[in-house]
């Protein structure tokens, strides 16, 4: 999956820059991200049971291969038909709303219980490595090879990734249980996932944290580009560089957690990761009052990558362990839906409020969202082992 993520990051950075350059509007730029989230909510909710009823490895292979065709229309995108960018972003997001929870649900099937944290940390390390390479390239190569060149590169990464996933095939059969019976209706299958979340304080807290952290991420996606261009008076290259170097800290954090993280509870990783992320973010957004020197922001974005990986690993691990195995895919899909809804709210807020509220205020609200999530993690994320047992017993 890291191979396909490399191509995704090329376009993830390039597409909003392309739309901003073509339209000059922050609201239009936010529309690119918003187009990705609406189908993610629908598909993630309705198709979540598919993950529990299928071989996750085979499902990942098929979905990744199809994504190579999804981005093809971007080869014909231009200033006169920017709408193509929105359509492709929407369809691509629909696929991602399944591939991400499928990837997360397969980890507990492939490793022993005590190795789940380490495995998740290694997945985060691979993801950050793809980001480290793809994000700067997206900003640097857009003016050189254009959008079409980046699209061709993304297609190639999907093809390679699908070929590699094909080897996983039947190595990850769907988990059978009372909630995966063939006779269970679609609505009942969806409700089973919600029942599992309601039965566990850990899963309820994870859902709320996923939502609020994604509101912050939605604000960031739009405001970060404006921050670099307007507050730091820099260009596209610094946008891509800063998004990319964060992965340096992410890789370092992943390696540290993979080595020592299994000694820490998922709650501890998530809580300190969220608190540190909030602190570093606040320092970054308020630094233009003192300096706009690029290297300072490079250092801050590298530093924030370490707690970023810790909070992701802790949140995913806690959710995996607290979920009944036969509805794990549905629970993780609901987390993805919560993230999509949160991002949509953050993106809309950023697009609408950026013209009436100062950028500094909005960015400090973004940092405050992460601090709120840290408090929730400390007070409600709970002990994973105890909650996992409660869920297994209490879900009807």
XYZ file of C-alpha atoms in Angstrom:
396
model
C 0.000 0.000 0.000
C 2.952 2.354 0.516
C 3.600 2.249 -3.253
C 0.101 3.490 -4.109
C 0.305 6.079 -1.312
C 3.405 7.496 -2.986
C 1.346 8.293 -6.075
C -1.556 9.557 -3.979
C 0.662 12.121 -2.290
C 1.849 13.397 -5.666
C -1.742 14.316 -6.522
C -2.831 15.179 -2.970
C -0.468 18.143 -2.968
C -0.815 19.010 -6.657
C -4.620 19.055 -7.039
C -5.455 21.831 -4.524
C -2.540 23.907 -5.824
C -3.818 23.381 -9.358
C -7.346 24.499 -8.441
C -6.104 27.456 -6.362
C -3.978 28.612 -9.282
C -6.858 28.198 -11.745
C -9.576 29.830 -9.608
C -7.735 31.967 -7.048
C -10.418 31.074 -4.512
C -9.913 29.477 -1.100
C -13.526 28.253 -1.217
C -12.967 26.572 -4.583
C -9.784 25.001 -3.226
C -11.688 23.641 -0.246
C -14.159 22.158 -2.725
C -11.485 19.702 -3.924
C -11.167 18.262 -0.439
C -14.922 18.379 0.167
C -15.570 16.418 -3.036
C -13.411 13.648 -1.609
C -15.394 13.382 1.616
C -19.059 13.157 0.606
C -18.760 9.756 -1.125
C -16.436 8.565 1.646
C -19.280 9.006 4.148
C -21.831 7.167 1.998
C -19.606 4.301 0.842
C -17.907 3.883 4.222
C -21.279 3.540 5.962
C -23.074 1.315 3.455
C -20.179 -0.887 2.309
C -18.370 -1.322 5.631
C -19.839 -4.840 6.143
C -18.135 -5.908 2.903
C -14.780 -5.807 4.726
C -15.961 -8.291 7.371
C -17.493 -10.646 4.822
C -14.605 -10.731 2.344
C -10.953 -11.636 2.228
C -9.377 -8.296 3.119
C -6.266 -9.096 1.070
C -8.237 -9.930 -2.088
C -10.488 -6.903 -1.558
C -7.470 -4.598 -1.287
C -5.980 -6.037 -4.466
C -9.157 -5.490 -6.503
C -9.864 -1.994 -5.197
C -6.283 -0.838 -5.718
C -6.260 -2.116 -9.285
C -9.512 -0.316 -10.077
C -8.117 2.954 -8.743
C -5.656 3.026 -11.635
C -8.650 3.552 -13.960
C -10.350 6.069 -11.669
C -7.648 8.729 -12.126
C -7.501 8.383 -15.935
C -9.937 11.294 -16.608
C -7.430 13.679 -15.025
C -5.330 13.281 -18.164
C -7.900 15.510 -19.892
C -8.349 18.016 -17.039
C -7.640 21.676 -17.766
C -8.627 25.199 -16.649
C -11.779 24.924 -18.788
C -12.976 21.716 -17.116
C -11.783 21.888 -13.530
C -14.938 19.949 -12.637
C -13.100 16.772 -13.697
C -10.818 17.221 -10.690
C -13.828 17.212 -8.369
C -15.355 14.112 -9.972
C -12.141 12.087 -9.825
C -11.465 13.220 -6.244
C -14.961 12.049 -5.260
C -14.676 8.602 -6.862
C -11.146 8.108 -5.546
C -12.326 8.929 -2.033
C -15.080 6.328 -2.327
C -12.431 3.666 -2.937
C -10.196 4.949 -0.150
C -13.095 4.762 2.320
C -12.881 0.981 1.889
C -9.161 0.411 1.355
C -8.087 2.221 4.528
C -10.284 0.284 7.033
C -9.612 -2.938 5.092
C -5.882 -2.389 5.520
C -6.339 -1.645 9.223
C -8.590 -4.659 9.820
C -6.128 -7.073 8.218
C -3.301 -6.274 10.666
C -4.722 -8.227 13.668
C -5.236 -11.224 11.360
C -1.598 -11.320 10.275
C 0.252 -10.769 13.566
C -0.009 -11.925 17.160
C -1.910 -9.798 19.662
C 1.233 -8.509 21.371
C 2.682 -7.409 18.028
C -0.276 -5.293 16.855
C 1.200 -1.991 18.059
C 4.519 -2.756 16.385
C 2.792 -3.759 13.139
C 0.682 -0.592 13.100
C 3.783 1.491 13.753
C 5.541 -0.128 10.795
C 2.505 0.560 8.594
C 2.640 4.202 9.678
C 6.375 4.258 8.951
C 5.820 2.973 5.414
C 3.000 5.484 4.895
C 5.170 8.358 6.088
C 8.027 7.216 3.867
C 5.663 7.409 0.876
C 4.578 10.845 2.025
C 8.192 11.945 2.473
C 8.903 11.202 -1.169
C 5.572 11.964 -2.808
C 4.615 15.222 -1.082
C 7.656 17.334 -2.061
C 7.602 15.802 -5.546
C 3.965 16.826 -5.932
C 4.820 20.480 -5.291
C 8.072 20.467 -7.256
C 6.957 18.456 -10.295
C 3.599 20.171 -10.884
C 5.191 23.142 -12.684
C 7.614 20.808 -14.524
C 5.586 17.847 -15.821
C 2.119 19.278 -15.263
C -0.915 17.529 -13.885
C -0.854 14.864 -16.630
C 2.652 13.731 -15.726
C 1.682 13.312 -12.086
C -1.456 11.385 -13.062
C 0.605 8.915 -15.099
C 2.895 8.417 -12.112
C -0.103 7.783 -9.832
C -1.538 5.205 -12.248
C 1.783 3.354 -12.290
C 1.875 3.164 -8.483
C -1.630 1.667 -8.362
C -0.715 -1.019 -10.879
C 2.440 -1.984 -8.970
C 0.619 -1.961 -5.618
C -2.193 -4.186 -6.942
C 0.367 -6.681 -8.240
C 2.042 -6.839 -4.830
C -1.268 -7.186 -2.982
C -2.227 -10.054 -5.284
C 0.271 -12.189 -3.388
C -1.702 -11.585 -0.189
C -4.818 -13.060 -1.815
C -6.415 -15.638 0.437
C -3.930 -15.124 3.282
C -6.521 -13.050 5.104
C -9.927 -14.764 5.078
C -12.870 -12.824 6.422
C -13.558 -13.435 10.115
C -16.743 -15.416 10.663
C -18.993 -14.723 13.588
C -22.613 -14.102 14.591
C -22.643 -10.786 12.733
C -21.325 -12.118 9.414
C -24.069 -14.653 8.780
C -25.263 -14.711 5.190
C -28.839 -14.074 6.266
C -28.069 -10.815 8.043
C -29.597 -7.848 6.199
C -27.554 -4.861 5.096
C -29.161 -2.495 7.600
C -28.668 -5.002 10.418
C -25.043 -5.453 9.380
C -24.479 -1.702 9.567
C -26.266 -1.480 12.920
C -24.028 -4.187 14.383
C -21.062 -1.883 13.930
C -22.849 0.924 15.765
C -23.864 -1.492 18.535
C -20.222 -2.431 19.048
C -19.231 1.234 19.334
C -22.019 2.040 21.803
C -21.092 -0.948 23.979
C -17.511 0.204 24.557
C -16.295 3.434 26.139
C -12.993 2.998 24.294
C -14.721 2.832 20.917
C -17.030 5.761 21.728
C -14.030 7.838 22.717
C -12.171 6.758 19.573
C -15.133 7.850 17.438
C -15.260 11.299 19.063
C -11.484 11.732 18.852
C -11.518 10.708 15.188
C -14.242 13.280 14.495
C -12.675 16.234 16.344
C -9.151 15.525 15.102
C -10.531 15.418 11.569
C -12.259 18.776 12.015
C -8.781 20.073 12.847
C -7.352 18.275 9.815
C -10.041 19.771 7.579
C -9.168 23.258 8.797
C -5.509 22.494 8.184
C -5.962 21.218 4.619
C -7.299 24.576 3.435
C -5.621 26.991 5.842
C -2.140 25.506 5.514
C -1.882 26.505 1.854
C -3.027 30.028 2.757
C -0.596 30.096 5.698
C 2.385 29.333 3.491
C 1.371 31.638 0.651
C 0.148 34.596 2.713
C 1.751 34.421 6.172
C 5.146 33.079 5.077
C 5.035 34.749 1.624
C 6.369 31.558 0.028
C 5.336 29.433 -2.966
C 4.181 25.992 -4.065
C 7.564 24.404 -3.409
C 7.446 25.217 0.324
C 3.883 23.870 0.502
C 5.080 20.507 -0.790
C 8.292 20.594 1.249
C 6.586 21.214 4.580
C 3.935 18.539 4.000
C 6.713 16.154 3.040
C 9.225 16.781 5.840
C 6.557 16.067 8.439
C 7.011 12.487 7.310
C 10.635 12.562 8.529
C 9.343 12.849 12.082
C 6.646 10.329 11.206
C 9.220 7.765 10.088
C 11.295 8.390 13.215
C 8.216 8.124 15.431
C 7.176 4.900 13.719
C 10.566 3.321 14.259
C 10.594 4.370 17.929
C 7.116 2.960 18.555
C 7.919 -0.238 16.659
C 10.918 -0.693 18.958
C 9.541 0.391 22.337
C 5.878 1.185 21.773
C 4.526 -2.207 22.848
C 5.501 -1.252 26.398
C 2.973 1.621 26.249
C -0.795 1.356 26.320
C -2.647 2.589 23.265
C -4.260 5.268 25.445
C -0.862 6.604 26.503
C 0.372 6.810 22.918
C -2.779 8.545 21.721
C -2.965 11.013 24.638
C 0.612 12.251 24.616
C 0.658 12.256 20.829
C -2.413 14.502 20.683
C -1.115 16.848 23.396
C 2.306 17.229 21.759
C 0.700 17.697 18.338
C -1.464 20.520 19.721
C 1.511 22.261 21.351
C 3.777 22.143 18.288
C 0.911 23.266 16.038
C 0.231 26.293 18.254
C 3.920 27.267 18.172
C 3.982 26.954 14.391
C 0.869 29.038 13.688
C 2.024 31.878 15.958
C 5.641 31.964 14.774
C 5.161 34.403 11.831
C 4.999 37.191 14.425
C 8.684 36.492 15.045
C 10.083 34.923 11.882
C 9.130 33.719 8.413
C 12.433 31.944 7.826
C 11.577 28.649 6.061
C 14.028 26.478 8.034
C 12.190 27.198 11.302
C 8.962 25.776 9.894
C 10.819 22.838 8.398
C 12.063 21.992 11.911
C 8.574 22.333 13.407
C 6.958 20.166 10.743
C 9.593 17.475 11.229
C 9.031 17.600 14.994
C 5.231 17.307 14.733
C 5.581 14.088 12.749
C 6.686 12.121 15.832
C 3.551 12.718 17.963
C 1.468 12.458 14.779
C 2.566 8.857 14.324
C 2.084 8.131 18.035
C -1.513 9.354 18.075
C -2.390 7.490 14.864
C -0.810 4.260 16.071
C -2.390 4.462 19.519
C -5.846 5.286 18.182
C -5.802 2.543 15.535
C -4.375 -0.078 17.903
C -6.894 0.714 20.631
C -9.764 0.533 18.147
C -8.576 -2.772 16.665
C -8.186 -4.413 20.060
C -11.479 -3.113 21.468
C -13.523 -4.254 18.445
C -15.149 -7.708 18.233
C -13.276 -9.509 15.411
C -16.371 -10.220 13.328
C -17.374 -6.510 13.182
C -13.904 -4.994 13.231
C -14.116 -3.862 9.609
C -17.424 -2.116 10.267
C -16.104 -0.364 13.363
C -13.022 0.849 11.507
C -15.274 1.973 8.636
C -17.342 4.007 11.088
C -14.161 5.644 12.326
C -13.339 6.520 8.715
C -16.857 7.945 8.281
C -16.421 10.056 11.431
C -13.137 11.311 10.004
C -14.778 12.184 6.681
C -17.627 14.089 8.352
C -15.184 15.924 10.607
C -12.969 16.887 7.687
C -15.975 18.119 5.717
C -16.985 20.395 8.602
C -13.428 21.676 8.998
C -13.023 22.281 5.265
C -16.332 24.137 4.992
C -15.512 26.214 8.049
C -12.104 27.123 6.646
C -13.485 28.006 3.229
C -16.331 30.120 4.615
C -14.573 31.770 7.559
C -11.200 32.518 5.949
C -12.633 35.699 4.432
C -14.230 37.005 7.647
C -11.871 35.734 10.365
C -8.132 36.163 10.652
C -6.009 33.217 9.612
C -4.248 33.212 12.976
C -7.500 32.748 14.915
C -8.644 29.849 12.736
C -5.294 28.090 12.996
C -5.263 28.409 16.788
C -8.756 26.901 16.897
C -7.290 24.031 14.872
C -4.604 23.466 17.516
C -7.255 23.666 20.245
C -9.176 20.788 18.651
C -6.175 18.503 19.142
C -5.831 19.584 22.776
C -9.494 18.726 23.361
C -8.883 15.294 21.822
C -5.961 14.744 24.207
C -8.220 15.386 27.196
C -10.791 12.905 25.858
C -8.065 10.288 25.332
C -6.881 10.677 28.934
C -10.328 10.492 30.483
C -12.288 8.100 28.253
C -10.124 6.047 25.897
C -9.868 3.457 28.693
C -7.929 0.249 29.111
C -7.974 -1.623 25.814
C -7.904 -5.139 27.202
C -10.822 -4.627 29.590
C -12.960 -2.873 26.985
C -12.296 -5.557 24.386
C -13.766 -8.148 26.735
C -16.774 -5.967 27.524
C -17.588 -5.437 23.856
C -17.380 -9.136 23.035
C -19.875 -9.904 25.797
C -22.246 -6.975 25.488
C -22.818 -6.730 21.754
C -26.051 -8.648 20.986
